[in-house]
Short mmCIF file of C-alpha atoms in Angstrom, two decimals:
data_model
loop_
_atom_site.label_atom_id
_atom_site.label_comp_id
_atom_site.label_asym_id
_atom_site.label_seq_id
_atom_site.Cartn_x
_atom_site.Cartn_y
_atom_site.Cartn_z
CA MET A 2 0.88 6.51 17.32
CA THR A 3 4.26 5.67 18.85
CA ARG A 4 7.40 5.63 16.79
CA LYS A 5 10.78 4.78 18.23
CA PRO A 6 13.14 7.66 17.50
CA ILE A 7 16.38 7.14 15.61
CA SER A 8 19.42 8.75 17.20
CA LEU A 9 21.38 10.97 14.84
CA GLY A 10 25.06 11.38 15.63
CA THR A 11 26.09 13.47 12.63
CA THR A 12 27.87 16.75 13.23
CA GLN A 13 26.49 18.43 10.13
CA GLU A 14 23.36 20.55 10.16
CA PRO A 15 20.51 18.52 8.66
CA VAL A 16 19.26 19.54 5.25
CA ARG A 17 15.63 20.60 5.48
CA GLU A 18 13.49 19.62 2.53
CA ASP A 19 9.93 20.46 1.62
CA ARG A 20 7.65 17.43 2.10
CA ARG A 21 6.28 18.18 -1.37
CA SER A 22 9.68 17.68 -3.01
CA GLN A 23 9.62 15.27 -5.93
CA PRO A 24 10.23 11.63 -4.92
CA LEU A 25 13.69 10.21 -5.58
CA ALA A 26 14.87 6.62 -5.92
CA ARG A 27 16.79 5.78 -2.75
CA PRO A 28 18.33 2.55 -1.38
CA PHE A 29 16.85 1.06 1.81
CA LEU A 30 17.52 -1.69 4.32
CA PHE A 31 14.42 -3.16 6.00
CA VAL A 32 14.07 -5.27 9.11
CA VAL A 33 11.20 -7.40 7.84
CA LEU A 34 10.56 -9.96 10.57
CA HIS A 35 11.97 -11.07 13.93
CA CYS A 36 10.88 -14.69 13.45
CA ASP A 37 11.05 -15.71 17.10
CA GLN A 38 9.62 -12.38 18.35
CA PRO A 39 7.19 -11.00 15.74
CA ALA A 40 5.91 -8.49 18.32
CA PHE A 41 9.00 -6.41 17.48
CA GLY A 42 7.41 -5.43 14.16
CA GLY A 43 9.76 -4.01 11.54
CA ALA A 44 11.93 -1.03 10.62
CA ARG A 45 13.38 0.79 7.62
CA TYR A 46 16.66 2.61 7.19
CA CYS A 47 17.53 4.82 4.24
CA LEU A 48 21.04 4.22 2.91
CA SER A 49 21.37 7.22 0.62
CA GLU A 50 23.51 9.15 3.14
CA ILE A 51 25.41 6.10 4.44
CA ASP A 52 28.72 4.48 3.46
CA VAL A 53 28.83 1.51 5.86
CA VAL A 54 26.19 -0.40 7.84
CA ASP A 55 27.43 -2.41 10.84
CA ILE A 56 25.01 -5.02 12.19
CA GLY A 57 25.32 -6.89 15.47
CA ARG A 58 23.57 -8.02 18.64
CA GLY A 59 22.23 -5.54 21.17
CA PRO A 60 19.77 -5.54 24.09
CA GLU A 61 17.12 -3.87 21.91
CA ARG A 62 16.64 -2.90 18.29
CA VAL A 63 18.22 0.48 17.85
CA ALA A 64 20.01 2.28 15.03
CA SER A 65 22.43 5.19 15.28
CA ARG A 66 24.06 7.28 12.59
CA VAL A 67 27.58 8.57 13.10
CA CYS A 68 30.26 10.16 10.93
CA GLU A 69 33.84 9.17 11.74
CA GLY A 70 36.79 10.24 9.65
CA GLY A 71 34.49 11.21 6.80
CA VAL A 72 32.85 7.75 6.76
CA ARG A 73 29.11 7.84 7.38
CA ARG A 74 28.04 4.80 9.37
CA LEU A 75 24.74 3.26 10.41
CA ASP A 76 25.11 1.01 13.45
CA LEU A 77 22.17 -1.41 13.74
CA ARG A 78 21.72 -3.49 16.90
CA LEU A 79 19.29 -6.44 16.88
CA PRO A 80 18.05 -8.27 20.03
CA ASP A 81 18.77 -11.91 19.13
CA VAL A 82 21.05 -14.34 20.98
CA ALA A 83 21.73 -16.12 17.67
CA ILE A 84 23.39 -12.96 16.30
CA SER A 85 27.02 -12.14 17.14
CA LYS A 86 28.05 -8.78 18.54
CA ALA A 87 29.78 -8.16 15.21
CA GLN A 88 27.60 -10.10 12.77
CA ALA A 89 27.86 -8.46 9.36
CA ARG A 90 28.25 -5.24 7.43
CA LEU A 91 27.06 -3.60 4.25
CA VAL A 92 29.59 -1.49 2.33
CA ARG A 93 28.74 0.99 -0.41
CA THR A 94 30.56 0.38 -3.68
CA GLY A 95 29.71 3.03 -6.24
CA ASP A 96 25.95 2.90 -6.75
CA GLY A 97 25.62 -0.55 -5.17
CA TRP A 98 26.18 -2.40 -1.91
CA VAL A 99 28.27 -5.39 -0.87
CA PHE A 100 27.27 -7.63 2.04
CA GLU A 101 30.05 -9.09 4.21
CA ASP A 102 29.87 -11.56 7.07
CA ALA A 103 32.05 -10.33 9.95
CA GLY A 104 33.16 -13.79 11.06
CA SER A 105 29.94 -14.43 12.95
CA ARG A 106 29.37 -17.53 15.04
CA ASN A 107 26.28 -18.80 13.17
CA GLY A 108 27.01 -17.34 9.76
CA SER A 109 25.01 -15.03 7.51
CA PHE A 110 22.68 -15.99 4.68
CA VAL A 111 21.52 -14.15 1.58
CA ASN A 112 18.57 -15.67 -0.28
CA ASP A 113 18.90 -18.83 1.82
CA LYS A 114 22.60 -19.36 0.96
CA ARG A 115 25.41 -18.98 3.46
CA VAL A 116 27.75 -16.24 2.27
CA ARG A 117 30.95 -14.49 3.28
CA LYS A 118 30.80 -11.69 0.75
CA ILE A 119 28.32 -10.93 -2.01
CA THR A 120 27.11 -8.00 -4.09
CA LEU A 121 23.50 -7.31 -3.20
CA GLU A 122 20.74 -7.01 -5.76
CA ASP A 123 17.34 -5.40 -5.39
CA GLY A 124 14.96 -7.54 -3.34
CA ASP A 125 17.62 -9.73 -1.71
CA PHE A 126 16.66 -11.23 1.65
CA ILE A 127 19.32 -11.30 4.38
CA GLU A 128 18.99 -13.83 7.19
CA LEU A 129 20.88 -13.12 10.43
CA GLY A 130 20.05 -15.45 13.29
CA ASN A 131 16.26 -15.26 13.68
CA VAL A 132 15.93 -11.94 11.85
CA ILE A 133 15.02 -11.50 8.18
CA LEU A 134 16.09 -8.26 6.52
CA ARG A 135 15.64 -7.05 2.95
CA TYR A 136 17.70 -4.79 0.71
CA ARG A 137 15.96 -2.59 -1.85
CA ALA A 138 18.18 -0.85 -4.37
CA GLY A 139 15.96 2.10 -5.24
CA LEU A 140 12.48 2.88 -3.95
CA GLN A 141 10.72 6.12 -4.84
CA SER A 142 10.50 8.18 -1.66
CA SER A 143 9.88 11.73 -0.55
CA PRO A 144 12.01 13.35 2.19
CA VAL A 145 9.31 12.32 4.68
CA SER A 146 9.06 8.66 3.64
CA ALA A 147 12.86 8.39 3.34
CA ALA A 148 13.28 9.04 7.06
CA ASP A 149 14.30 6.11 9.26
CA LEU A 150 11.27 4.52 10.89
CA ASP A 151 11.05 1.87 13.60
CA LEU A 152 7.57 0.44 14.21
CA GLN A 153 8.14 -1.51 17.40
CA SER A 154 4.88 -0.29 18.92
CA PRO A 155 1.58 -1.47 17.40
CA GLU A 156 -0.29 1.11 15.35
CA THR A 157 -3.91 1.01 14.32
CA GLY A 158 -6.14 2.30 11.57
CA GLY A 159 -4.53 0.55 8.60
CA LEU A 160 -2.35 3.61 7.92
CA SER A 161 1.00 2.11 8.95
CA THR A 162 3.65 1.01 6.47
CA LEU A 163 7.40 0.90 6.06
CA VAL A 164 7.30 0.98 2.24
CA PRO A 165 8.17 4.54 1.14
CA PRO A 166 5.93 4.87 -1.97
CA LEU A 167 2.98 3.49 -0.02
CA ALA A 168 3.83 5.73 2.94
CA ASP A 169 3.61 8.79 0.69
CA GLU A 170 0.21 7.69 -0.61
CA LEU A 171 -1.05 7.05 2.91
CA ASP A 172 0.27 10.44 4.00
CA THR A 173 -1.89 12.03 1.30
CA LEU A 174 -4.88 9.95 2.41
CA THR A 175 -4.30 10.99 6.03
CA ARG A 176 -4.58 14.65 5.06
CA ILE A 177 -7.63 13.96 2.89
CA ALA A 178 -9.26 12.09 5.79
CA ARG A 179 -9.48 15.30 7.80
CA ALA A 180 -11.46 17.07 5.07
CA PRO A 181 -15.12 16.47 4.12
CA ILE A 182 -14.15 14.83 0.84
CA PRO A 183 -15.55 11.50 -0.43
CA VAL A 184 -12.92 8.75 -0.71
CA LEU A 185 -12.91 5.87 -3.19
CA LEU A 186 -10.72 2.91 -2.21
CA LEU A 187 -9.64 0.75 -5.13
CA GLY A 188 -7.57 -2.41 -5.40
CA GLU A 189 -7.60 -6.17 -5.24
CA SER A 190 -9.80 -8.13 -2.85
CA GLY A 191 -8.35 -8.75 0.57
CA THR A 192 -6.06 -5.71 0.68
CA GLY A 193 -7.72 -4.21 3.76
CA LYS A 194 -10.20 -1.66 2.41
CA GLU A 195 -12.52 -1.87 5.43
CA VAL A 196 -9.63 -1.43 7.86
CA LEU A 197 -8.45 1.59 5.88
CA ALA A 198 -11.99 3.01 5.85
CA GLY A 199 -11.97 2.73 9.63
CA GLY A 200 -8.70 4.66 9.70
CA VAL A 201 -10.15 7.41 7.52
CA HIS A 202 -13.18 7.68 9.81
CA ALA A 203 -11.02 7.78 12.94
CA LEU A 204 -8.97 10.66 11.51
CA SER A 205 -11.99 12.56 10.24
CA GLY A 206 -12.98 13.88 13.65
CA ARG A 207 -16.62 13.10 12.92
CA THR A 208 -18.53 12.26 16.08
CA GLY A 209 -21.05 9.91 14.49
CA PRO A 210 -20.50 6.18 13.86
CA LEU A 211 -18.83 4.34 11.01
CA VAL A 212 -21.58 2.34 9.32
CA ALA A 213 -20.38 -0.34 6.90
CA VAL A 214 -22.64 -1.59 4.10
CA ASN A 215 -21.80 -4.61 1.96
CA CYS A 216 -23.47 -3.50 -1.27
CA GLY A 217 -23.21 -6.97 -2.76
CA ALA A 218 -25.26 -8.45 0.09
CA LEU A 219 -28.23 -6.07 -0.11
CA THR A 220 -31.53 -7.83 -0.79
CA ALA A 221 -32.95 -6.65 -4.14
CA SER A 222 -36.56 -6.52 -2.91
CA LEU A 223 -35.70 -4.60 0.25
CA LEU A 224 -32.73 -2.63 -1.03
CA GLU A 225 -34.12 0.89 -0.60
CA SER A 226 -35.55 0.00 2.79
CA GLN A 227 -32.18 -1.31 3.94
CA LEU A 228 -30.36 1.79 2.72
CA PHE A 229 -32.85 4.54 3.46
CA GLY A 230 -35.05 3.00 6.13
CA HIS A 231 -38.84 2.74 6.26
CA VAL A 232 -41.78 3.83 8.34
CA LYS A 233 -44.06 1.49 10.23
CA GLY A 234 -46.63 -0.09 7.92
CA ALA A 235 -44.80 0.83 4.70
CA PHE A 236 -45.05 -2.81 3.57
CA THR A 237 -45.92 -6.23 4.94
CA GLY A 238 -43.56 -6.96 7.80
CA ALA A 239 -42.71 -3.31 8.52
CA ILE A 240 -43.80 -3.52 12.15
CA ARG A 241 -41.77 -0.50 13.29
CA ASP A 242 -39.82 2.47 11.95
CA GLU A 243 -36.28 1.61 10.80
CA PRO A 244 -33.66 4.28 10.08
CA GLY A 245 -31.64 2.34 7.45
CA TYR A 246 -27.89 2.47 6.90
CA VAL A 247 -27.77 6.04 5.63
CA ARG A 248 -29.51 7.60 8.63
CA ARG A 249 -27.53 5.43 11.04
CA ALA A 250 -24.39 7.05 9.64
CA ASN A 251 -25.73 10.56 10.31
CA GLY A 252 -22.91 12.65 11.74
CA GLY A 253 -20.41 9.93 10.87
CA THR A 254 -19.14 7.93 7.91
CA LEU A 255 -21.02 5.64 5.52
CA PHE A 256 -18.72 2.95 4.17
CA LEU A 257 -20.05 1.44 0.93
CA ASP A 258 -18.05 -1.76 0.49
CA GLU A 259 -18.11 -3.36 -2.98
CA VAL A 260 -20.00 -0.37 -4.33
CA GLY A 261 -19.53 -1.79 -7.83
CA ASP A 262 -22.16 -4.41 -6.96
CA LEU A 263 -24.82 -1.78 -6.24
CA PRO A 264 -27.82 -2.27 -8.59
CA MET A 265 -28.71 0.57 -10.96
CA PRO A 266 -31.95 1.59 -9.15
CA ALA A 267 -30.07 1.91 -5.90
CA GLN A 268 -27.34 3.94 -7.63
CA ALA A 269 -29.89 6.53 -8.73
CA ALA A 270 -31.46 6.71 -5.28
CA LEU A 271 -28.06 6.98 -3.58
CA LEU A 272 -27.02 9.75 -5.95
CA ARG A 273 -30.04 11.80 -4.90
CA VAL A 274 -29.14 11.33 -1.25
CA LEU A 275 -25.56 12.48 -1.81
CA GLU A 276 -26.59 15.48 -3.92
CA GLU A 277 -29.39 16.70 -1.64
CA SER A 278 -28.02 15.49 1.73
CA GLU A 279 -31.46 14.18 2.56
CA VAL A 280 -33.29 10.88 2.49
CA VAL A 281 -36.92 9.84 2.21
CA PRO A 282 -37.62 6.54 4.00
CA VAL A 283 -39.82 4.01 2.25
CA GLY A 284 -43.42 4.88 3.04
CA GLY A 285 -42.46 8.34 4.20
CA THR A 286 -43.58 11.66 2.70
CA SER A 287 -41.04 14.17 3.99
CA PRO A 288 -37.28 14.19 3.32
CA LEU A 289 -34.99 13.96 6.35
CA LYS A 290 -31.65 15.79 6.41
CA VAL A 291 -28.51 13.70 6.85
CA ASP A 292 -24.91 14.74 7.44
CA LEU A 293 -22.50 12.03 6.39
CA ARG A 294 -19.14 11.44 4.79
CA VAL A 295 -18.97 8.63 2.22
CA VAL A 296 -16.09 6.20 1.80
CA ALA A 297 -16.64 3.67 -0.98
CA ALA A 298 -14.57 0.65 -1.98
CA THR A 299 -14.47 -1.83 -4.84
CA HIS A 300 -12.14 -4.23 -6.60
CA LYS A 301 -14.04 -3.75 -9.85
CA PRO A 302 -12.96 -1.37 -12.68
CA LEU A 303 -15.56 1.36 -12.17
CA ASP A 304 -14.26 3.45 -15.08
CA LYS A 305 -14.79 0.59 -17.52
CA MET A 306 -18.14 -0.25 -15.94
CA ALA A 307 -19.22 3.35 -16.44
CA ILE A 308 -18.22 3.22 -20.11
CA ARG A 309 -20.25 0.01 -20.52
CA GLY A 310 -23.24 1.60 -18.80
CA GLU A 311 -22.99 -0.70 -15.78
CA PHE A 312 -22.29 2.08 -13.28
CA ARG A 313 -23.61 5.63 -13.28
CA VAL A 314 -21.00 8.15 -14.36
CA ASP A 315 -22.49 10.87 -12.17
CA LEU A 316 -22.42 8.63 -9.08
CA MET A 317 -18.83 7.63 -9.78
CA ALA A 318 -17.90 11.31 -10.01
CA ARG A 319 -19.67 11.98 -6.71
CA LEU A 320 -17.82 9.12 -4.97
CA SER A 321 -14.39 9.92 -6.46
CA GLY A 322 -13.43 12.97 -4.43
CA HIS A 323 -10.11 11.25 -3.75
CA ARG A 324 -9.06 7.91 -5.18
CA HIS A 325 -6.67 5.69 -3.26
CA MET A 326 -5.27 2.51 -4.76
CA LEU A 327 -4.47 -0.12 -2.11
CA THR A 328 -1.19 -1.95 -2.61
CA PRO A 329 -1.34 -5.76 -2.89
CA LEU A 330 0.54 -7.69 -0.23
CA ARG A 331 3.12 -8.99 -2.72
CA ASP A 332 4.24 -5.36 -3.23
CA ARG A 333 4.68 -4.69 0.48
CA ILE A 334 6.48 -7.77 1.81
CA GLU A 335 8.63 -5.34 3.81
CA ASP A 336 5.54 -4.82 6.00
CA MET A 337 5.26 -8.52 6.86
CA GLY A 338 6.47 -8.01 10.42
CA ILE A 339 3.96 -5.29 11.32
CA LEU A 340 1.13 -7.12 9.53
CA VAL A 341 1.84 -10.47 11.21
CA ARG A 342 2.03 -8.82 14.62
CA GLU A 343 -1.33 -7.12 14.15
CA LEU A 344 -3.05 -10.22 12.73
CA LEU A 345 -1.79 -12.44 15.55
CA ARG A 346 -2.87 -9.80 18.07
CA ARG A 347 -6.39 -9.78 16.62
CA SER A 348 -6.64 -13.56 16.22
CA LYS A 349 -9.37 -15.31 18.19
CA VAL A 350 -7.22 -18.45 18.49
CA PRO A 351 -6.12 -18.75 22.14
CA GLY A 352 -2.43 -17.96 22.61
CA ALA A 353 -1.93 -16.67 19.04
CA PRO A 354 -0.47 -13.27 20.06
CA GLU A 355 2.35 -14.99 21.96
CA LEU A 356 3.43 -17.27 19.11
CA GLY A 357 6.67 -16.90 17.18
CA PHE A 358 7.99 -18.51 14.01
CA THR A 359 10.87 -20.79 13.20
CA VAL A 360 13.26 -19.24 10.69
CA GLU A 361 12.06 -21.66 8.00
CA ALA A 362 8.46 -20.63 8.64
CA GLY A 363 9.42 -16.96 8.53
CA LYS A 364 11.13 -17.43 5.17
CA LEU A 365 8.06 -19.22 3.89
CA LEU A 366 5.95 -16.18 4.81
CA VAL A 367 8.06 -13.66 2.92
CA GLN A 368 8.45 -15.72 -0.25
CA GLN A 369 4.74 -16.07 -0.99
CA ARG A 370 2.85 -14.26 -3.75
CA TRP A 371 -0.28 -14.03 -1.54
CA PRO A 372 -2.84 -13.77 -4.38
CA LEU A 373 -5.66 -13.15 -1.87
CA ASN A 374 -3.56 -10.59 0.00
CA ILE A 375 -3.93 -9.76 3.70
CA ARG A 376 -7.15 -11.74 3.98
CA GLU A 377 -5.26 -14.87 2.90
CA LEU A 378 -2.41 -14.13 5.30
CA SER A 379 -4.90 -13.72 8.14
CA GLN A 380 -6.62 -17.02 7.39
CA THR A 381 -3.28 -18.81 7.06
CA LEU A 382 -2.03 -17.52 10.40
CA GLY A 383 -5.29 -18.47 12.09
CA VAL A 384 -5.14 -22.06 10.84
CA ALA A 385 -1.43 -22.35 11.67
CA ALA A 386 -1.99 -20.99 15.20
CA ALA A 387 -4.73 -23.57 15.77
CA LEU A 388 -2.37 -26.35 14.66
CA ALA A 389 0.62 -25.20 16.72
CA ASP A 390 1.49 -27.31 19.76
CA GLY A 391 4.42 -25.23 20.97
CA PRO A 392 5.65 -21.63 21.15
CA TYR A 393 6.62 -21.49 17.48
CA LEU A 394 4.71 -21.77 14.23
CA GLU A 395 6.59 -24.14 11.95
CA SER A 396 6.68 -24.35 8.16
CA ALA A 397 4.57 -27.54 8.39
CA HIS A 398 1.81 -25.54 10.10
CA LEU A 399 1.83 -22.96 7.31
CA GLU A 400 1.94 -25.63 4.62
CA SER A 401 -1.06 -27.32 6.23
CA ALA A 402 -2.88 -24.03 5.67
CA ARG A 403 -2.31 -24.70 1.93
CA LEU A 404 0.33 -22.10 1.28
CA GLU A 405 1.88 -22.37 -2.16
CA SER A 406 5.43 -21.07 -2.55
CA ALA A 407 5.61 -18.92 -5.65
CA HIS A 408 9.39 -18.86 -5.84
CA PRO A 409 12.21 -20.31 -3.77
CA LEU A 410 14.12 -17.76 -1.74
CA GLU A 411 16.66 -17.36 -4.53
CA ARG A 412 17.77 -14.04 -5.96
CA SER A 413 15.00 -13.09 -8.36
CA HIS A 414 13.65 -9.97 -9.99
CA GLU A 415 10.15 -11.44 -9.55
CA THR A 416 10.15 -10.50 -5.86
CA VAL A 417 8.02 -7.48 -6.72
CA ALA A 418 4.62 -7.66 -8.34
CA PRO A 419 4.29 -7.90 -12.11
CA PRO A 420 2.49 -5.04 -13.85
CA GLU A 421 -1.16 -4.85 -12.93
CA PRO A 422 -2.94 -7.14 -15.40
CA ASP A 423 -5.84 -5.10 -16.80
CA GLU A 424 -3.81 -2.48 -18.67
CA GLU A 425 -1.19 -4.97 -19.85
CA ARG A 426 -3.76 -7.39 -21.21
CA ASP A 427 -6.12 -4.88 -22.82
CA THR A 428 -3.67 -2.31 -24.18
CA ALA A 429 -0.82 -2.57 -26.68
CA PRO A 430 2.55 -1.39 -25.25
CA ASP A 431 2.78 1.57 -27.67
CA GLU A 432 -0.76 2.64 -26.80
CA LEU A 433 -0.06 2.34 -23.06
CA ARG A 434 3.17 4.34 -23.40
CA GLY A 435 1.33 7.01 -25.37
CA ARG A 436 -1.39 7.24 -22.75
CA ILE A 437 1.13 7.64 -19.94
CA ILE A 438 2.98 10.37 -21.85
CA ALA A 439 -0.28 12.20 -22.58
CA LEU A 440 -1.21 12.15 -18.90
CA LEU A 441 2.28 13.26 -17.84
CA GLU A 442 1.86 16.23 -20.19
CA LYS A 443 -1.61 16.91 -18.76
CA HIS A 444 -0.38 16.79 -15.16
CA ARG A 445 3.00 18.42 -15.88
CA GLY A 446 4.94 15.40 -14.73
CA ASN A 447 2.91 14.79 -11.57
CA VAL A 448 2.89 10.99 -11.20
CA SER A 449 0.14 11.10 -8.56
CA GLY A 450 -2.16 12.80 -11.07
CA VAL A 451 -1.39 10.14 -13.68
CA ALA A 452 -2.09 7.41 -11.13
CA ARG A 453 -5.46 8.94 -10.21
CA ASP A 454 -6.54 9.27 -13.84
CA MET A 455 -5.55 5.68 -14.63
CA GLY A 456 -6.92 4.25 -11.39
CA LYS A 457 -3.53 2.74 -10.58
CA SER A 458 -1.03 2.99 -7.75
CA ARG A 459 1.96 5.30 -8.04
CA VAL A 460 4.18 2.23 -7.69
CA GLN A 461 2.64 0.83 -10.89
CA ILE A 462 3.03 4.13 -12.77
CA HIS A 463 6.69 4.37 -11.77
CA ARG A 464 7.16 0.77 -12.95
CA TRP A 465 5.72 1.60 -16.38
CA ILE A 466 7.76 4.82 -16.59
CA GLN A 467 10.91 2.82 -15.99
CA ARG A 468 9.87 0.08 -18.42
CA PHE A 469 9.17 2.54 -21.26
CA SER A 470 12.26 4.68 -20.49
CA ILE A 471 10.15 7.81 -20.00
CA SER A 472 11.86 10.88 -18.51
CA VAL A 473 9.39 12.42 -16.07
CA ASP A 474 11.53 15.56 -15.69
CA ALA A 475 10.87 16.41 -19.33
CA TYR A 476 7.19 17.00 -18.52
CA ARG A 477 7.64 19.00 -15.32
CA ALA A 478 7.18 22.75 -15.44
#
């Protein structure tokens, strides 16, 4: 994994913080997308220790921090001929930030409007030449995820992000991946569960293969045979021994995708395999030992299914060694640059990796709600690449892929996702607030523990905490 270092020009000794320190809300500036050169990926810069940000053209994207006359500056250079050497600056004013154009040749735009000077609000998009940036007023971040990060080099495994709260969650998952602990991946469809499962397997150090099973596609009549294998002659058509998915994953990782679709009989049989670490193939008489690590994934509410008797409680407990909630794309628009680069690189459309975007097309990408998440983005880019007849994808190509703009690129507090629907729809606000407080008391103010118990992301828990004006510090030991 290659990360471009950030040069630090401060004369003060850096303050060393424990990575386990409680997250704080910090302001950030993100480079979201180089429209004409998406291969540059994206970057984040924490503004909590900065007074002024100067932005201008340079031969490569690089940021340096300096302290001059007591003023802490971040100098950001962007490789774009449409950007002036002195393009713009951000100036701290109290707890907020003001954006100023520095008399640039082509002008600066905030939320699609040309501006000279404007007070920034959370979620504002800044357009400089062919580069789209985003200001976030206060994202929860640990000392590790608050560090400047430039992802110019492609990374693999689904464990890359610029978004600090998500980075902290992925950091936890990275450490869990190295231990023999089952992992349950939760979240909306299309958020990249299989890619993340591959990342967990790659980090596990297990020498066996990653075997993926789509539980919803298993044939009812042959389900146990498909999972556990069979011996020759076990039934009509069994012309040879077959190991089945479980034994194929021996020494490696078994990925149970859409495990919520697994029929009850198969749940009982799978539970026995996980408890005994052995499997009896259909038609066989002796159990065979297996050594595997299980990663399961679903978009269904397993907790509620278990209450309704639709999913075995004991199997859910066995699968839930560590729960990780995947973040929907609408909550990680700051990652658009690194996601687009990777999706174009993987595209089977000839020439797709070399394509860029017009600025209008780039703005169209970042303003979408993306209800089907990364899967929808991937399909959209594939169709647009097939339609392109030049070096740039245009907004017309994206619109032909049936994109629907959720909001114009105006200043809006709807740029982040609304609360996750299940809890809001099924629970009264007072009841939800009470549940959150009870769990904060149980976990002594540990938001990650609350998120695990509720099956939600930490981002969502922090959103509810802010909405209900709950002081987390009051519950911390």
